[in-house]
mmCIF file of C-alpha atoms in Angstrom:
data_model
loop_
_atom_site.group_PDB
_atom_site.id
_atom_site.type_symbol
_atom_site.label_atom_id
_atom_site.label_comp_id
_atom_site.label_asym_id
_atom_site.label_seq_id
_atom_site.Cartn_x
_atom_site.Cartn_y
_atom_site.Cartn_z
ATOM 1 C CA PRO A 1 43.006 53.952 44.701
ATOM 2 C CA GLN A 2 42.443 57.519 43.541
ATOM 3 C CA MET A 3 44.175 60.565 44.991
ATOM 4 C CA LYS A 4 42.493 63.944 45.420
ATOM 5 C CA VAL A 5 44.369 67.032 44.237
ATOM 6 C CA ALA A 6 43.502 70.700 44.833
ATOM 7 C CA LEU A 7 44.238 73.030 41.914
ATOM 8 C CA CYS A 8 44.646 76.406 43.611
ATOM 9 C CA GLN A 9 44.112 79.242 41.150
ATOM 10 C CA LEU A 10 45.007 82.696 42.469
ATOM 11 C CA HIS A 11 46.369 86.172 41.891
ATOM 12 C CA SER A 12 49.473 86.770 44.010
ATOM 13 C CA PRO A 13 49.221 89.580 46.607
ATOM 14 C CA ASP A 14 51.842 92.326 46.761
ATOM 15 C CA THR A 15 53.669 91.160 49.888
ATOM 16 C CA LEU A 16 55.117 87.754 50.702
ATOM 17 C CA ALA A 17 53.323 87.590 54.050
ATOM 18 C CA GLU A 18 49.959 88.203 52.358
ATOM 19 C CA SER A 19 50.791 85.686 49.661
ATOM 20 C CA VAL A 20 51.669 82.976 52.152
ATOM 21 C CA SER A 21 48.378 83.585 53.953
ATOM 22 C CA VAL A 22 46.403 83.307 50.706
ATOM 23 C CA HIS A 23 48.228 80.072 49.884
ATOM 24 C CA VAL A 24 47.495 78.639 53.335
ATOM 25 C CA ARG A 25 43.770 79.407 53.012
ATOM 26 C CA ALA A 26 43.636 77.694 49.620
ATOM 27 C CA VAL A 27 45.430 74.626 51.011
ATOM 28 C CA GLU A 28 42.965 74.485 53.894
ATOM 29 C CA ARG A 29 40.085 74.378 51.392
ATOM 30 C CA GLY A 30 41.771 71.457 49.667
ATOM 31 C CA ALA A 31 42.395 69.750 52.994
ATOM 32 C CA GLU A 32 38.697 70.022 53.863
ATOM 33 C CA ALA A 33 38.036 67.931 50.742
ATOM 34 C CA LYS A 34 40.648 65.354 51.863
ATOM 35 C CA CYS A 35 43.186 66.312 49.185
ATOM 36 C CA GLU A 36 46.666 64.836 49.442
ATOM 37 C CA LEU A 37 48.315 67.351 47.089
ATOM 38 C CA ALA A 38 47.800 71.081 46.444
ATOM 39 C CA LEU A 39 49.195 72.687 43.279
ATOM 40 C CA PHE A 40 49.710 76.406 42.646
ATOM 41 C CA PRO A 41 50.588 78.440 39.503
ATOM 42 C CA GLU A 42 53.995 79.425 38.161
ATOM 43 C CA LEU A 43 55.799 81.838 40.541
ATOM 44 C CA SER A 44 52.656 81.888 42.668
ATOM 45 C CA LEU A 45 54.287 83.314 45.807
ATOM 46 C CA THR A 46 55.457 86.490 44.060
ATOM 47 C CA GLY A 47 53.547 86.631 40.797
ATOM 48 C CA TYR A 48 55.191 86.232 37.401
ATOM 49 C CA ALA A 49 57.544 89.149 36.664
ATOM 50 C CA MET A 50 60.823 89.392 34.776
ATOM 51 C CA THR A 51 61.695 93.030 35.445
ATOM 52 C CA ASP A 52 62.679 92.574 39.095
ATOM 53 C CA ALA A 53 63.134 88.829 39.443
ATOM 54 C CA GLU A 54 66.478 89.248 41.232
ATOM 55 C CA SER A 55 64.941 91.250 44.070
ATOM 56 C CA ARG A 56 62.032 88.824 44.433
ATOM 57 C CA THR A 57 64.059 85.661 45.058
ATOM 58 C CA ILE A 58 62.943 83.547 48.001
ATOM 59 C CA ASP A 59 64.992 81.228 50.179
ATOM 60 C CA PRO A 60 63.116 77.894 50.366
ATOM 61 C CA ALA A 61 64.322 77.508 53.964
ATOM 62 C CA SER A 62 63.044 80.953 55.048
ATOM 63 C CA PRO A 63 60.994 81.065 58.263
ATOM 64 C CA SER A 64 58.528 83.284 56.381
ATOM 65 C CA LEU A 65 57.349 80.102 54.655
ATOM 66 C CA ASP A 66 56.830 78.192 57.911
ATOM 67 C CA PRO A 67 53.011 78.554 57.765
ATOM 68 C CA LEU A 68 53.087 76.395 54.625
ATOM 69 C CA THR A 69 55.019 73.697 56.438
ATOM 70 C CA ALA A 70 52.577 73.952 59.355
ATOM 71 C CA VAL A 71 49.469 73.539 57.183
ATOM 72 C CA SER A 72 51.147 70.678 55.307
ATOM 73 C CA GLN A 73 51.909 68.821 58.526
ATOM 74 C CA ALA A 74 48.537 69.545 60.134
ATOM 75 C CA ASN A 75 46.645 68.136 57.167
ATOM 76 C CA SER A 76 49.065 65.514 55.765
ATOM 77 C CA ILE A 77 49.062 67.276 52.404
ATOM 78 C CA ASP A 78 51.931 67.955 49.991
ATOM 79 C CA ILE A 79 52.000 71.540 48.683
ATOM 80 C CA ALA A 80 53.739 72.698 45.493
ATOM 81 C CA VAL A 81 54.124 76.483 45.164
ATOM 82 C CA GLY A 82 55.927 78.605 42.588
ATOM 83 C CA ALA A 83 58.772 80.918 43.602
ATOM 84 C CA PRO A 84 61.852 82.605 42.104
ATOM 85 C CA LEU A 85 64.857 80.804 43.585
ATOM 86 C CA ARG A 86 68.540 81.636 43.603
ATOM 87 C CA ALA A 87 70.306 79.004 41.509
ATOM 88 C CA PRO A 88 73.183 77.082 43.124
ATOM 89 C CA GLY A 89 75.552 78.265 40.381
ATOM 90 C CA GLY A 90 74.288 81.841 40.323
ATOM 91 C CA GLY A 91 71.322 83.531 38.686
ATOM 92 C CA VAL A 92 67.604 83.129 39.297
ATOM 93 C CA GLU A 93 65.505 80.035 38.593
ATOM 94 C CA ILE A 94 61.766 79.816 37.995
ATOM 95 C CA GLY A 95 61.325 77.416 40.848
ATOM 96 C CA VAL A 96 58.878 75.128 42.594
ATOM 97 C CA VAL A 97 59.071 74.499 46.331
ATOM 98 C CA VAL A 98 57.296 71.432 47.708
ATOM 99 C CA PHE A 99 56.320 71.397 51.385
ATOM 100 C CA ARG A 100 55.952 67.855 52.698
ATOM 101 C CA PRO A 101 54.063 66.555 55.747
ATOM 102 C CA ASP A 102 57.347 65.288 57.216
ATOM 103 C CA GLY A 103 58.592 68.899 57.383
ATOM 104 C CA SER A 104 60.998 68.667 54.453
ATOM 105 C CA ARG A 105 61.098 71.180 51.594
ATOM 106 C CA LEU A 106 62.049 70.040 48.108
ATOM 107 C CA ARG A 107 62.798 72.149 45.046
ATOM 108 C CA TYR A 108 62.476 71.937 41.292
ATOM 109 C CA ALA A 109 63.357 74.565 38.668
ATOM 110 C CA LYS A 110 62.024 75.102 35.166
ATOM 111 C CA GLN A 111 64.430 73.377 32.787
ATOM 112 C CA LEU A 112 63.227 74.625 29.398
ATOM 113 C CA LEU A 113 62.885 78.411 29.286
ATOM 114 C CA HIS A 114 60.994 80.519 26.777
ATOM 115 C CA ALA A 115 63.289 82.717 24.653
ATOM 116 C CA ASP A 116 62.113 85.849 26.515
ATOM 117 C CA GLU A 117 63.047 84.286 29.847
ATOM 118 C CA GLU A 118 66.599 83.340 28.936
ATOM 119 C CA ALA A 119 67.864 86.902 29.461
ATOM 120 C CA VAL A 120 66.586 86.909 33.043
ATOM 121 C CA PHE A 121 66.504 83.343 34.354
ATOM 122 C CA VAL A 122 68.739 80.282 34.299
ATOM 123 C CA SER A 123 67.593 76.735 33.578
ATOM 124 C CA GLY A 124 67.114 74.100 36.233
ATOM 125 C CA ARG A 125 69.210 70.959 35.925
ATOM 126 C CA SER A 126 67.350 68.176 37.687
ATOM 127 C CA CYS A 127 63.914 66.544 37.762
ATOM 128 C CA LEU A 128 61.697 66.123 40.794
ATOM 129 C CA ASP A 129 59.621 62.953 40.939
ATOM 130 C CA LEU A 130 57.391 63.142 44.006
ATOM 131 C CA ALA A 131 55.757 60.061 45.507
ATOM 132 C CA VAL A 132 52.323 61.045 46.815
ATOM 133 C CA SER A 133 49.801 58.361 47.736
ATOM 134 C CA SER A 134 49.276 56.159 44.683
ATOM 135 C CA HIS A 135 51.136 58.425 42.250
ATOM 136 C CA THR A 136 54.580 59.538 41.164
ATOM 137 C CA VAL A 137 54.120 63.215 40.330
ATOM 138 C CA ALA A 138 56.236 64.984 37.718
ATOM 139 C CA PHE A 139 56.350 68.785 37.742
ATOM 140 C CA GLY A 140 56.576 71.077 34.732
ATOM 141 C CA VAL A 141 56.412 74.861 34.561
ATOM 142 C CA CYS A 142 54.528 76.650 31.777
ATOM 143 C CA TYR A 143 56.481 76.753 28.464
ATOM 144 C CA GLU A 144 58.316 73.478 29.064
ATOM 145 C CA THR A 145 55.067 71.547 29.513
ATOM 146 C CA LEU A 146 54.282 72.160 25.815
ATOM 147 C CA GLN A 147 57.650 70.724 24.741
ATOM 148 C CA PRO A 148 57.480 66.996 23.901
ATOM 149 C CA ALA A 149 60.946 66.372 25.356
ATOM 150 C CA HIS A 150 59.841 67.420 28.831
ATOM 151 C CA GLY A 151 56.829 65.138 28.885
ATOM 152 C CA ALA A 152 58.881 62.280 27.458
ATOM 153 C CA ALA A 153 61.469 62.678 30.214
ATOM 154 C CA ALA A 154 58.730 62.598 32.864
ATOM 155 C CA LEU A 155 57.401 59.337 31.457
ATOM 156 C CA GLU A 156 60.898 57.846 31.326
ATOM 157 C CA HIS A 157 61.305 58.706 35.015
ATOM 158 C CA GLY A 158 58.174 56.725 35.835
ATOM 159 C CA ALA A 159 55.676 59.553 36.299
ATOM 160 C CA THR A 160 52.044 58.490 36.759
ATOM 161 C CA LEU A 161 50.725 62.071 37.088
ATOM 162 C CA TYR A 162 51.938 65.098 35.100
ATOM 163 C CA SER A 163 51.362 68.567 36.548
ATOM 164 C CA ALA A 164 51.751 71.903 34.757
ATOM 165 C CA MET A 165 52.138 75.072 36.858
ATOM 166 C CA VAL A 166 51.618 78.025 34.519
ATOM 167 C CA ALA A 167 50.974 81.753 34.038
ATOM 168 C CA LYS A 168 49.057 82.121 30.768
ATOM 169 C CA HIS A 169 46.593 84.383 28.975
ATOM 170 C CA SER A 170 43.433 82.944 27.412
ATOM 171 C CA THR A 171 44.995 82.087 24.042
ATOM 172 C CA GLY A 172 47.896 80.318 25.730
ATOM 173 C CA MET A 173 45.526 78.323 27.910
ATOM 174 C CA GLU A 174 43.507 77.197 24.916
ATOM 175 C CA GLU A 175 46.705 75.891 23.327
ATOM 176 C CA ALA A 176 47.741 74.224 26.586
ATOM 177 C CA HIS A 177 44.360 72.525 26.987
ATOM 178 C CA ARG A 178 44.556 71.055 23.499
ATOM 179 C CA TYR A 179 48.130 69.844 23.918
ATOM 180 C CA LEU A 180 47.827 68.459 27.442
ATOM 181 C CA SER A 181 44.527 66.658 26.888
ATOM 182 C CA THR A 182 46.107 64.953 23.883
ATOM 183 C CA PHE A 183 49.241 64.154 25.913
ATOM 184 C CA ALA A 184 47.082 62.562 28.601
ATOM 185 C CA ARG A 185 45.161 60.410 26.127
ATOM 186 C CA SER A 186 48.194 59.423 24.053
ATOM 187 C CA ASN A 187 50.292 58.398 27.038
ATOM 188 C CA ARG A 188 47.569 57.067 29.339
ATOM 189 C CA ILE A 189 48.477 59.427 32.177
ATOM 190 C CA PRO A 190 46.364 61.948 34.126
ATOM 191 C CA VAL A 191 47.425 65.568 33.556
ATOM 192 C CA LEU A 192 46.702 68.686 35.629
ATOM 193 C CA ILE A 193 47.244 72.372 34.850
ATOM 194 C CA VAL A 194 46.922 75.284 37.286
ATOM 195 C CA ASN A 195 47.005 78.909 36.105
ATOM 196 C CA SER A 196 47.054 82.361 37.701
ATOM 197 C CA VAL A 197 44.350 84.998 37.386
ATOM 198 C CA GLY A 198 44.623 88.757 36.966
ATOM 199 C CA PRO A 199 47.405 91.116 35.798
ATOM 200 C CA CYS A 200 50.692 89.358 35.160
ATOM 201 C CA ASP A 201 53.772 91.184 33.797
ATOM 202 C CA GLY A 202 52.000 93.015 31.004
ATOM 203 C CA PHE A 203 49.200 90.549 30.243
ATOM 204 C CA GLU A 204 46.135 89.097 31.925
ATOM 205 C CA CYS A 205 46.188 85.546 33.269
ATOM 206 C CA SER A 206 42.880 83.922 32.497
ATOM 207 C CA GLY A 207 42.484 81.030 34.931
ATOM 208 C CA GLY A 208 41.100 77.923 33.270
ATOM 209 C CA SER A 209 42.885 75.475 35.572
ATOM 210 C CA ALA A 210 41.811 71.951 34.664
ATOM 211 C CA GLY A 211 42.533 68.232 34.745
ATOM 212 C CA TRP A 212 42.220 65.248 32.412
ATOM 213 C CA ASP A 213 42.139 61.564 33.171
ATOM 214 C CA ALA A 214 44.218 58.949 31.371
ATOM 215 C CA ASP A 215 41.630 58.808 28.586
ATOM 216 C CA GLY A 216 41.930 62.552 27.995
ATOM 217 C CA HIS A 217 38.473 63.238 29.463
ATOM 218 C CA CYS A 218 38.154 66.537 31.340
ATOM 219 C CA LEU A 219 37.861 66.115 35.113
ATOM 220 C CA GLY A 220 36.822 69.728 35.677
ATOM 221 C CA ARG A 221 37.748 73.290 34.808
ATOM 222 C CA LEU A 222 37.855 76.541 36.767
ATOM 223 C CA GLU A 223 36.555 79.823 35.420
ATOM 224 C CA ALA A 224 38.533 83.006 36.091
ATOM 225 C CA GLU A 225 36.471 83.874 39.162
ATOM 226 C CA ASP A 226 36.945 80.445 40.796
ATOM 227 C CA GLU A 227 39.705 79.595 43.260
ATOM 228 C CA VAL A 228 39.988 75.880 44.021
ATOM 229 C CA LEU A 229 39.170 72.799 41.958
ATOM 230 C CA VAL A 230 39.335 69.355 43.558
ATOM 231 C CA VAL A 231 39.962 66.472 41.163
ATOM 232 C CA ALA A 232 40.434 62.750 41.774
ATOM 233 C CA VAL A 233 43.179 61.068 39.745
#
């Protein structure tokens, strides 16, 4: 059986409260289409920024995120958002927080950092393999999803769906589309990518969120002005 996924492409508002509200509205659009999973871009709750990452960190257990738990439970939908998280050993991680219909909140952190990020962030140390409906979902964040080792590890862990949460300009998205469509076809696994739109730490995120089936065929693509793409995988 296929599972419906909502790729939620957005520009992050200036305040956390506004951002949570925007995320909730996007999830509700996915829920209307009977999606079982909603995916958001890299650092979607705050926007991608390296200059003040320390001050932007979010506690995954914070009550300010309760509306995401509420919409997850009300609609039986898993929600993966991007957020800067304080690492257990100190420093800031480029994190993913997953809100589950049972009320739990899981976390993942980007393991392979771009050279520019290493001065600001620390690497995550563990994978997150999420069982949703008929799939085991592996998460990757931007740069690491173009590194063969990350995809190989996801396959070794039994992933049946590979998701890339990114913040990329148009040239970077073109590269990502080529790589990930080939990865999907070569490994017989559906692949999804969700990108931000608008100004992003000195460059412009271009949208272009998309999905490919296990044959590498495109399931759909969002233009920069679009917000939600529903795909069946």
